[in-house]
CSV table of C-alpha atoms in Angstrom, one decimal:
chain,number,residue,atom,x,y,z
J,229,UNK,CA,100.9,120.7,82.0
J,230,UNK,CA,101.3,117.1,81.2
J,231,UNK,CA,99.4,114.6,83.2
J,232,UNK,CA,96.7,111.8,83.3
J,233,UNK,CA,92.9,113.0,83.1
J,234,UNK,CA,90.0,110.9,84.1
J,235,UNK,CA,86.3,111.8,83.4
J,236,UNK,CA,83.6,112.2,85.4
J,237,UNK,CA,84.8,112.6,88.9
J,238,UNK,CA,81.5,111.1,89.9
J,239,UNK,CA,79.3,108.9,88.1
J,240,UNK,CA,76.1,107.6,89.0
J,241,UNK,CA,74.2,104.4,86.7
J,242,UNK,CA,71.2,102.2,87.1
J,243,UNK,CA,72.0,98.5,87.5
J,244,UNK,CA,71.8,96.7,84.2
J,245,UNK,CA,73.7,100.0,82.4
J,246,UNK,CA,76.8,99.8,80.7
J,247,UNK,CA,79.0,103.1,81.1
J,248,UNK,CA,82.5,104.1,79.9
J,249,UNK,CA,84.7,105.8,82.1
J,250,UNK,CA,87.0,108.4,80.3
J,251,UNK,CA,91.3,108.3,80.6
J,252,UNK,CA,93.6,110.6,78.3
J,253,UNK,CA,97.4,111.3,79.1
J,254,UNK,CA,99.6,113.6,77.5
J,255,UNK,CA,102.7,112.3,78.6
J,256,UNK,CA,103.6,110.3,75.6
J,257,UNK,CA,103.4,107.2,77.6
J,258,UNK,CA,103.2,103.6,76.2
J,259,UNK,CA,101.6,101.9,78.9
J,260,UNK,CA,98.1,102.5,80.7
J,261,UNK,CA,95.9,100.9,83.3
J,262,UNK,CA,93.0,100.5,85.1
J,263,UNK,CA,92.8,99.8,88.9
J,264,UNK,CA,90.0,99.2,91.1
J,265,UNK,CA,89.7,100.5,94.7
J,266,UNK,CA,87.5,99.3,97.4
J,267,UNK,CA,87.2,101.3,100.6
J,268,UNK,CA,89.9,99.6,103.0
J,269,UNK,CA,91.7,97.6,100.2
J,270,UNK,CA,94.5,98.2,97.8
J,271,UNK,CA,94.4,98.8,94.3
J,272,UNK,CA,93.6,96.0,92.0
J,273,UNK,CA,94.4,95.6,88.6
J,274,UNK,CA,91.5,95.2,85.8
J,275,UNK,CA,93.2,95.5,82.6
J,276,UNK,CA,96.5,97.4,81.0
J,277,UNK,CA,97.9,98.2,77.8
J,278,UNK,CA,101.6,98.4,76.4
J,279,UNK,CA,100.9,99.7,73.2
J,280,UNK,CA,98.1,100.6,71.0
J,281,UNK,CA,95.5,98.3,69.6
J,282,UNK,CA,97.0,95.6,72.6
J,283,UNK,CA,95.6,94.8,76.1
J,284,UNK,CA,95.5,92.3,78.6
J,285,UNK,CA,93.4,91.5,81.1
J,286,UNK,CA,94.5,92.0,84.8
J,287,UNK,CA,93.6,90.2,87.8
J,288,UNK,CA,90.1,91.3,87.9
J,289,UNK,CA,89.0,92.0,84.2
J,290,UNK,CA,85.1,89.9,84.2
J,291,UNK,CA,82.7,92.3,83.8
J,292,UNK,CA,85.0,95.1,82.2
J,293,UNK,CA,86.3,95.8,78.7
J,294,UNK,CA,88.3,98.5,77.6
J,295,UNK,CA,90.2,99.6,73.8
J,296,UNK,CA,93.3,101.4,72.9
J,297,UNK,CA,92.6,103.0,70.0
J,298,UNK,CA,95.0,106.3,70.5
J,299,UNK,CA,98.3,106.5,72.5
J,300,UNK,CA,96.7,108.8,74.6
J,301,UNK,CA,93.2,107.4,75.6
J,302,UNK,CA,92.5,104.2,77.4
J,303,UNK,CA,88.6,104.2,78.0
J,304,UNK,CA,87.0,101.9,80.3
J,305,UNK,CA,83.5,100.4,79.9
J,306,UNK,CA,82.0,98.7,83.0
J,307,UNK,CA,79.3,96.5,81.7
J,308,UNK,CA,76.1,94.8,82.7
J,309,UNK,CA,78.1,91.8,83.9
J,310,UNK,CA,79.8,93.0,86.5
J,311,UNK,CA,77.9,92.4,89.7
J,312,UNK,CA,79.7,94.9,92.2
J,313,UNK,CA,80.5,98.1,90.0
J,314,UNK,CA,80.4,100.2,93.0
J,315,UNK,CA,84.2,101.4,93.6
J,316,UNK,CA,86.8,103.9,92.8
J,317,UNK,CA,88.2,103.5,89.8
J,318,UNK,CA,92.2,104.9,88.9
J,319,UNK,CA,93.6,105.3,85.4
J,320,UNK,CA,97.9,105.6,85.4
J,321,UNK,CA,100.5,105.5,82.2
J,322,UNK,CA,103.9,104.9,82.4
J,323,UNK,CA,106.7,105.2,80.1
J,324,UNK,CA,106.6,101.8,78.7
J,325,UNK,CA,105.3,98.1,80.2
J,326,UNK,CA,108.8,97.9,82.1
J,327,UNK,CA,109.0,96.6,86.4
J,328,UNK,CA,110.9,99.4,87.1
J,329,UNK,CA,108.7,102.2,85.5
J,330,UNK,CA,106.8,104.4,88.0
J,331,UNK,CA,103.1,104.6,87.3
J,332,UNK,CA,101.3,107.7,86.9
J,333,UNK,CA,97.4,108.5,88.4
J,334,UNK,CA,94.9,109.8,87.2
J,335,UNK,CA,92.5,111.7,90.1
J,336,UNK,CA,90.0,108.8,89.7
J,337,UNK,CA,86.4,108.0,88.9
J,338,UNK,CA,83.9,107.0,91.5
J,339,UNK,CA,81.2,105.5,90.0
J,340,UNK,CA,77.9,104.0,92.0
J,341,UNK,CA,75.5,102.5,91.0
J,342,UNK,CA,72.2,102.7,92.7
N,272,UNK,CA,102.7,84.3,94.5
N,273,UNK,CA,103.7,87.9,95.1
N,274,UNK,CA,101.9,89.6,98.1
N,275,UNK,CA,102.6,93.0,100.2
N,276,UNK,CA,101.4,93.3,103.8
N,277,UNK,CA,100.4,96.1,105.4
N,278,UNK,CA,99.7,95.3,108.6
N,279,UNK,CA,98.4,98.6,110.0
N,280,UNK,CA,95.0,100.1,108.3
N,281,UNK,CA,95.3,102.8,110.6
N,282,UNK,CA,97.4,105.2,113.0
N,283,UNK,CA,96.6,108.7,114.1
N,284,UNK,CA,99.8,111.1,115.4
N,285,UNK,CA,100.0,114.8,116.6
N,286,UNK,CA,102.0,116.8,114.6
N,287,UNK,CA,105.9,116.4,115.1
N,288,UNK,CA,105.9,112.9,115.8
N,289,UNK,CA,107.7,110.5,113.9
N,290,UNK,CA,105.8,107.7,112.4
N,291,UNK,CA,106.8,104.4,110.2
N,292,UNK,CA,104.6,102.9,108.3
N,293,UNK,CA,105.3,99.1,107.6
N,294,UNK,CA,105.8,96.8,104.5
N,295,UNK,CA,106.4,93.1,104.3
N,296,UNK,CA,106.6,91.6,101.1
N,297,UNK,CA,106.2,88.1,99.6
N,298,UNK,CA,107.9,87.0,96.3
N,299,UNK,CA,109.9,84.4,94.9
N,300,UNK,CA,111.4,86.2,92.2
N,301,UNK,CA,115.0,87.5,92.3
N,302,UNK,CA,115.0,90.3,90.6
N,303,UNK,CA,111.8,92.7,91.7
N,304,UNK,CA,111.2,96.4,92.4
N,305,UNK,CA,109.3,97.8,95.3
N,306,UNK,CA,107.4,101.2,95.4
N,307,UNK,CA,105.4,103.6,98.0
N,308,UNK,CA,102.8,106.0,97.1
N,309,UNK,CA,100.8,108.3,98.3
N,310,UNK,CA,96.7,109.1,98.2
N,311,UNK,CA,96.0,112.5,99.8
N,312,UNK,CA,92.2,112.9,99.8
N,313,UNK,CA,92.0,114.4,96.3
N,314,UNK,CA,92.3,110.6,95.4
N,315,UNK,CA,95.3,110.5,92.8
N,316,UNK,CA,98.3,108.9,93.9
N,317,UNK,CA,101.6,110.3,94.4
N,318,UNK,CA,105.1,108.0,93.3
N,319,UNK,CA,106.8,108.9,96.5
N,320,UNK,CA,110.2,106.0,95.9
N,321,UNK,CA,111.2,103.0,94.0
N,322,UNK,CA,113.7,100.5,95.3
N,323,UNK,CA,115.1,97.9,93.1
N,324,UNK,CA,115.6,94.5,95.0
N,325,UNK,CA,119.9,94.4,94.3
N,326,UNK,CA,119.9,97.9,96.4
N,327,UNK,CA,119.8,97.8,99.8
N,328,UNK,CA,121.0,100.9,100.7
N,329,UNK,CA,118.4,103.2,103.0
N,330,UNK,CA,117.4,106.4,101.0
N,331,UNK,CA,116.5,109.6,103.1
N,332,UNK,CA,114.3,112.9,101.2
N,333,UNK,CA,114.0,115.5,103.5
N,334,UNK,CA,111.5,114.4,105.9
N,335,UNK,CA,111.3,110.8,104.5
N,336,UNK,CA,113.5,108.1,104.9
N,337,UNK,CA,113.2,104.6,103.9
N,338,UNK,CA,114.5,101.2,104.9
N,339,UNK,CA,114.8,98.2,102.7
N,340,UNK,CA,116.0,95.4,104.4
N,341,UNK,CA,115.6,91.5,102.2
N,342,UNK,CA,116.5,89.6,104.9
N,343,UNK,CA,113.0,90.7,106.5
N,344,UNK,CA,111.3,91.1,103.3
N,345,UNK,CA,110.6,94.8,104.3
N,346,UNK,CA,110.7,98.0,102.9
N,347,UNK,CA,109.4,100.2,106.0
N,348,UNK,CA,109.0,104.0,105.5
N,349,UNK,CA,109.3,106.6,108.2
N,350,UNK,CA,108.2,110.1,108.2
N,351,UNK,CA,110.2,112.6,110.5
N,352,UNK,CA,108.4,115.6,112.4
N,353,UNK,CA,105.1,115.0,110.8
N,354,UNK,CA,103.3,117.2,109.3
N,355,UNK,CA,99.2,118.0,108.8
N,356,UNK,CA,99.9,117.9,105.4
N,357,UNK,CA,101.3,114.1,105.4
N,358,UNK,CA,97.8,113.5,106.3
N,359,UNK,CA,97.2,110.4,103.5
N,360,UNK,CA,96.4,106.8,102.6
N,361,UNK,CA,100.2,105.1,102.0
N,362,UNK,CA,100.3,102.0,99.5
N,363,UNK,CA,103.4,99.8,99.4
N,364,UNK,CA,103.7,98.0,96.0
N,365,UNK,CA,105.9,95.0,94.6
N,366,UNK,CA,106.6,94.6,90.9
N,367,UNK,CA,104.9,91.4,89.8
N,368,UNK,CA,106.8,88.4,88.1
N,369,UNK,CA,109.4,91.0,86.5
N,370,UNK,CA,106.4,93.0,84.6
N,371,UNK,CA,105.3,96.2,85.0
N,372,UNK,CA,102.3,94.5,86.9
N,373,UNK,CA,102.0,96.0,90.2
N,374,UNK,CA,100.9,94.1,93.6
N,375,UNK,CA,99.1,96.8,96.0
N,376,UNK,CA,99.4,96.3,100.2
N,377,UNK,CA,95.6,97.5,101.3
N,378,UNK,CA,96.9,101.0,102.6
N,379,UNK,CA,97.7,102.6,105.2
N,380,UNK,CA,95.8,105.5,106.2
N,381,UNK,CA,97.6,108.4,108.4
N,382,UNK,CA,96.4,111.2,109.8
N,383,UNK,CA,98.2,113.7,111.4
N,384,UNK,CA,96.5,116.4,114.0
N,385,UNK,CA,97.3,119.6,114.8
């Protein structure tokens, strides 16, 4: 079955870590991103891709870097500089970087830091 | 600056009602998309509808039925003879400055009781 994967489910790292969160599709699409969710708050773009080996940083992208090595991964590493890491974190492809493309999700990472 | 509003975080029904859940969008652009998804607890979310901004025709799926309406700047979306499975967090979403960037209202979250 095609679809967008995202691993772990849950993710737990001391403060001062860096950790990568995991995205793969197998849909074939161009585009990927990462969104952020806080409880009670919509999603909020870090960073996307339209192709590989290009990126750009979304609304929200300090603290976070990702690559786009392969069509089908997007990882995303939240570093040390991030000073709120604690959130639920969404991975979604779609066909190519166009307005009227529907986005694809990933079940999501929720990552806490303790 | 693009913005969708959401104006309720939160409505509980019994099961059969009908329920709308509101939109109201802010863009300058004259050519944009709008979009509604759903999160059912599993945490992914679900393309429910896109709408492009030269198509103001009301579109009805079964149980769903949206209206887009510009001279409002809303694109409402109502849910006929609700159902337990309905039960979900609701995002309204513009298309941002003609890219595939998406703009996220903070949700909606409905739950529907047996």
């Amino acid at each position: 079955d095609g679809g967008i994967t995202q691993s772990p489910k849950y993710l737990f790292r001391k403060e001062g870590q860096n950790v990568t969160l995991s995205c793969e599709q197998n849909l074939n699409h161009d585009a990927m991103y990462w969104y952020r969710q806080d409880p009670g708050q919509g999603l909020r773009l870090i960073y996307y891709s339209q192709i590989v080996n290009d990126f750009q940083k979304g609304d929200i992208a300090e603290g976070y870097s990702v690559s786009r090595e392969k069509k089908e991964s997007f990882p995303l590493t939240v570093t040390s500089a991030q000073k709120n890491p604690t959130a639920f974190y969404l991975c979604a492809s779609s066909i190519a970087g166009l307005p009227y493309n529907e986005q694809f999700f990933g079940p999501g990472t929720r990552l806490t830091v303790l | 600056a693009q913005k969708v509003t959401q104006a309720q975080t939160e409505i509980s029904v019994v099961e059969k009602e009908d329920v709308t859940l509101d939109c109201v969008y802010e863009t300058r652009d004259t050519t944009y998309y709008l979009f509604w998804y759903k999160q059912p607890p599993s945490g992914e979310l679900v393309f429910l509808i896109r709408r492009n901004s030269f198509d103001e025709q009301n579109e009805i799926s079964g149980r769903y039925s949206w209206n887009f309406q510009k001279s409002t700047s809303s694109f409402n979306f109502t849910i006929t003879a609700s159902q337990v499975v309905d039960s979900a967090v609701y995002f309204c979403a513009l298309s941002k400055g003609g890219s595939e960037k998406l703009v996220f209202g903070k949700g909606m979250k409905l739950t529907v009781n047996p």
